[in-house]
Amino acid sequence: MINENDPSTLSTSGRLLSYNNAVKEGLKTGQQFTELMDQLINTKDPKKIG
């Protein structure tokens, strides 16, 4: 997330940008997880899960 060797991450805006990008990646992962959960919940045929 914050690379102390990268000067852009030491500024306030650099830190906020890095944090914002990390949140976006986390949200993408969460969205993918919920889509798989929907598939698991709604699929009646075990061969279709995956």
The first five atom37 places (N, CA, C, CB, O) and aatype in JSON, in Angstrom:
{
  "aatype": [12, 9, 2, 6, 2, 3, 14, 15, 16, 10, 15, 16, 15, 7, 1, 10, 10, 15, 18, 2, 2, 0, 19, 11, 6, 7, 10, 11, 16, 7, 5, 5, 13, 16, 6, 10, 12, 3, 5, 10, 9, 2, 16, 11, 3, 14, 11, 11, 9, 7],
  "atom_mask": [
    [1, 1, 1, 1, 1],
    [1, 1, 1, 1, 1],
    [1, 1, 1, 1, 1],
    [1, 1, 1, 1, 1],
    [1, 1, 1, 1, 1],
    [1, 1, 1, 1, 1],
    [1, 1, 1, 1, 1],
    [1, 1, 1, 1, 1],
    [1, 1, 1, 1, 1],
    [1, 1, 1, 1, 1],
    [1, 1, 1, 1, 1],
    [1, 1, 1, 1, 1],
    [1, 1, 1, 1, 1],
    [1, 1, 1, 0, 1],
    [1, 1, 1, 1, 1],
    [1, 1, 1, 1, 1],
    [1, 1, 1, 1, 1],
    [1, 1, 1, 1, 1],
    [1, 1, 1, 1, 1],
    [1, 1, 1, 1, 1],
    [1, 1, 1, 1, 1],
    [1, 1, 1, 1, 1],
    [1, 1, 1, 1, 1],
    [1, 1, 1, 1, 1],
    [1, 1, 1, 1, 1],
    [1, 1, 1, 0, 1],
    [1, 1, 1, 1, 1],
    [1, 1, 1, 1, 1],
    [1, 1, 1, 1, 1],
    [1, 1, 1, 0, 1],
    [1, 1, 1, 1, 1],
    [1, 1, 1, 1, 1],
    [1, 1, 1, 1, 1],
    [1, 1, 1, 1, 1],
    [1, 1, 1, 1, 1],
    [1, 1, 1, 1, 1],
    [1, 1, 1, 1, 1],
    [1, 1, 1, 1, 1],
    [1, 1, 1, 1, 1],
    [1, 1, 1, 1, 1],
    [1, 1, 1, 1, 1],
    [1, 1, 1, 1, 1],
    [1, 1, 1, 1, 1],
    [1, 1, 1, 1, 1],
    [1, 1, 1, 1, 1],
    [1, 1, 1, 1, 1],
    [1, 1, 1, 1, 1],
    [1, 1, 1, 1, 1],
    [1, 1, 1, 1, 1],
    [1, 1, 1, 0, 1]
  ],
  "atom_positions": [
    [[0.84, -1.18, 0.0], [0.0, 0.0, 0.0], [0.88, 1.24, 0.0], [-0.95, 0.0, 1.21], [1.0, 1.89, -1.04]],
    [[1.5, 1.61, 1.11], [2.37, 2.78, 1.13], [3.81, 2.3, 1.04], [2.14, 3.64, 2.41], [4.29, 1.56, 1.9]],
    [[4.49, 2.73, 0.01], [5.89, 2.38, -0.19], [6.72, 3.56, 0.28], [6.19, 2.03, -1.69], [6.72, 4.62, -0.36]],
    [[7.43, 3.4, 1.37], [8.19, 4.51, 1.94], [9.36, 4.92, 1.07], [8.69, 4.14, 3.31], [9.95, 5.98, 1.28]],
    [[9.71, 4.11, 0.09], [10.77, 4.47, -0.85], [10.26, 5.31, -2.0], [11.43, 3.22, -1.4], [11.05, 5.86, -2.77]],
    [[8.94, 5.43, -2.13], [8.32, 6.2, -3.2], [7.87, 7.54, -2.63], [7.11, 5.43, -3.84], [6.94, 7.58, -1.82]],
    [[8.51, 8.64, -3.02], [8.18, 9.95, -2.45], [6.72, 10.36, -2.63], [9.06, 10.99, -3.07], [6.19, 11.11, -1.81]],
    [[6.07, 9.89, -3.69], [4.68, 10.29, -3.91], [3.75, 9.73, -2.84], [4.22, 9.83, -5.29], [2.67, 10.28, -2.61]],
    [[4.15, 8.65, -2.18], [3.28, 8.08, -1.15], [3.51, 8.73, 0.2], [3.51, 6.59, -1.04], [2.76, 8.47, 1.14]],
    [[4.51, 9.57, 0.32], [4.77, 10.23, 1.59], [3.94, 11.5, 1.75], [6.24, 10.56, 1.72], [3.72, 11.94, 2.88]],
    [[3.47, 12.09, 0.66], [2.63, 13.27, 0.75], [1.22, 12.86, 1.15], [2.61, 14.05, -0.59], [0.84, 11.69, 1.03]],
    [[0.46, 13.82, 1.63], [-0.93, 13.53, 2.01], [-1.72, 13.03, 0.81], [-1.59, 14.79, 2.6], [-2.45, 12.05, 0.92]],
    [[-1.58, 13.69, -0.32], [-2.34, 13.27, -1.49], [-1.87, 11.9, -1.98], [-2.22, 14.31, -2.63], [-2.68, 11.1, -2.43]],
    [[-0.56, 11.63, -1.89], [-0.04, 10.33, -2.27], [-0.58, 9.22, -1.4], [0.0, 0.0, 0.0], [-0.94, 8.15, -1.88]],
    [[-0.65, 9.49, -0.11], [-1.19, 8.49, 0.83], [-2.68, 8.25, 0.58], [-0.97, 8.94, 2.29], [-3.15, 7.12, 0.6]],
    [[-3.42, 9.35, 0.34], [-4.85, 9.2, 0.08], [-5.09, 8.46, -1.23], [-5.52, 10.57, 0.03], [-6.0, 7.63, -1.31]],
    [[-4.3, 8.75, -2.23], [-4.43, 8.06, -3.51], [-4.16, 6.57, -3.34], [-3.47, 8.65, -4.54], [-4.89, 5.74, -3.87]],
    [[-3.11, 6.24, -2.61], [-2.77, 4.84, -2.37], [-3.89, 4.14, -1.59], [-1.44, 4.75, -1.61], [-4.26, 3.01, -1.91]],
    [[-4.4, 4.81, -0.56], [-5.49, 4.25, 0.23], [-6.74, 4.04, -0.62], [-5.8, 5.16, 1.42], [-7.39, 3.0, -0.53]],
    [[-7.07, 5.03, -1.43], [-8.24, 4.95, -2.29], [-8.13, 3.78, -3.27], [-8.43, 6.27, -3.06], [-9.1, 3.06, -3.5]],
    [[-6.95, 3.6, -3.84], [-6.74, 2.48, -4.76], [-6.88, 1.14, -4.04], [-5.36, 2.57, -5.42], [-7.43, 0.19, -4.59]],
    [[-6.39, 1.06, -2.82], [-6.52, -0.17, -2.04], [-7.99, -0.47, -1.74], [-5.71, -0.07, -0.74], [-8.41, -1.63, -1.79]],
    [[-8.76, 0.56, -1.42], [-10.2, 0.37, -1.16], [-10.9, -0.12, -2.42], [-10.84, 1.7, -0.66], [-11.73, -1.02, -2.36]],
    [[-10.56, 0.48, -3.57], [-11.18, 0.06, -4.84], [-10.89, -1.42, -5.12], [-10.66, 0.93, -6.0], [-11.79, -2.16, -5.52]],
    [[-9.65, -1.84, -4.9], [-9.3, -3.24, -5.13], [-10.06, -4.15, -4.17], [-7.78, -3.45, -4.96], [-10.53, -5.22, -4.56]],
    [[-10.19, -3.73, -2.93], [-10.95, -4.51, -1.96], [-12.42, -4.63, -2.34], [0.0, 0.0, 0.0], [-13.03, -5.69, -2.17]],
    [[-12.98, -3.55, -2.84], [-14.37, -3.59, -3.27], [-14.57, -4.5, -4.47], [-14.85, -2.18, -3.61], [-15.58, -5.2, -4.56]],
    [[-13.6, -4.5, -5.39], [-13.69, -5.41, -6.55], [-13.68, -6.85, -6.08], [-12.52, -5.16, -7.54], [-14.46, -7.68, -6.56]],
    [[-12.81, -7.15, -5.14], [-12.74, -8.51, -4.6], [-14.05, -8.88, -3.92], [-11.56, -8.65, -3.6], [-14.55, -10.0, -4.08]],
    [[-14.6, -7.95, -3.17], [-15.88, -8.19, -2.5], [-17.01, -8.42, -3.49], [0.0, 0.0, 0.0], [-17.86, -9.29, -3.28]],
    [[-17.02, -7.67, -4.58], [-18.04, -7.84, -5.61], [-17.94, -9.22, -6.25], [-17.91, -6.75, -6.69], [-18.96, -9.88, -6.46]],
    [[-16.72, -9.64, -6.55], [-16.53, -10.97, -7.14], [-16.99, -12.05, -6.17], [-15.04, -11.2, -7.51], [-17.6, -13.04, -6.59]],
    [[-16.71, -11.87, -4.89], [-17.13, -12.84, -3.88], [-18.65, -12.94, -3.82], [-16.57, -12.45, -2.51], [-19.19, -14.05, -3.78]],
    [[-19.34, -11.79, -3.81], [-20.8, -11.84, -3.72], [-21.42, -12.45, -4.97], [-21.35, -10.45, -3.48], [-22.46, -13.1, -4.88]],
    [[-20.8, -12.23, -6.13], [-21.31, -12.86, -7.35], [-21.18, -14.38, -7.27], [-20.55, -12.33, -8.58], [-22.09, -15.11, -7.68]],
    [[-20.07, -14.86, -6.73], [-19.91, -16.31, -6.56], [-20.88, -16.86, -5.52], [-18.46, -16.64, -6.16], [-21.39, -17.97, -5.67]],
    [[-21.12, -16.09, -4.48], [-22.1, -16.52, -3.47], [-23.5, -16.61, -4.07], [-22.1, -15.55, -2.27], [-24.24, -17.55, -3.79]],
    [[-23.86, -15.63, -4.91], [-25.17, -15.67, -5.59], [-25.27, -16.94, -6.44], [-25.36, -14.41, -6.49], [-26.3, -17.62, -6.43]],
    [[-24.21, -17.25, -7.15], [-24.2, -18.45, -8.0], [-24.37, -19.7, -7.14], [-22.88, -18.54, -8.81], [-25.14, -20.59, -7.48]],
    [[-23.67, -19.76, -6.03], [-23.76, -20.91, -5.14], [-25.17, -21.06, -4.56], [-22.74, -20.79, -4.0], [-25.71, -22.16, -4.49]],
    [[-25.75, -19.94, -4.15], [-27.08, -19.96, -3.54], [-28.17, -20.32, -4.54], [-27.38, -18.62, -2.91], [-29.1, -21.05, -4.2]],
    [[-28.06, -19.82, -5.76], [-29.15, -19.94, -6.73], [-29.03, -21.12, -7.68], [-29.24, -18.7, -7.52], [-29.98, -21.41, -8.41]],
    [[-27.91, -21.81, -7.69], [-27.71, -22.91, -8.63], [-28.23, -24.21, -8.03], [-26.23, -23.05, -9.0], [-27.87, -24.59, -6.91]],
    [[-29.06, -24.87, -8.79], [-29.6, -26.17, -8.35], [-28.76, -27.33, -8.85], [-31.04, -26.34, -8.83], [-28.73, -28.4, -8.23]],
    [[-28.07, -27.12, -9.97], [-27.26, -28.16, -10.58], [-25.81, -28.04, -10.09], [-27.33, -28.07, -12.12], [-25.13, -27.07, -10.42]],
    [[-25.31, -29.02, -9.32], [-23.95, -28.94, -8.79], [-22.87, -28.86, -9.86], [-23.67, -30.11, -7.92], [-21.77, -28.38, -9.59]],
    [[-23.17, -29.33, -11.09], [-22.18, -29.29, -12.17], [-21.95, -27.87, -12.67], [-22.62, -30.18, -13.33], [-20.92, -27.6, -13.29]],
    [[-22.89, -26.96, -12.41], [-22.77, -25.57, -12.88], [-21.98, -24.69, -11.92], [-24.14, -24.97, -13.1], [-21.61, -23.58, -12.28]],
    [[-21.72, -25.17, -10.74], [-21.0, -24.36, -9.75], [-19.51, -24.39, -10.1], [-21.25, -24.88, -8.29], [-18.93, -25.46, -10.31]],
    [[-18.92, -23.23, -10.16], [-17.49, -23.19, -10.43], [-17.17, -22.1, -11.32], [0.0, 0.0, 0.0], [-16.0, -21.91, -11.66]]
  ]
}
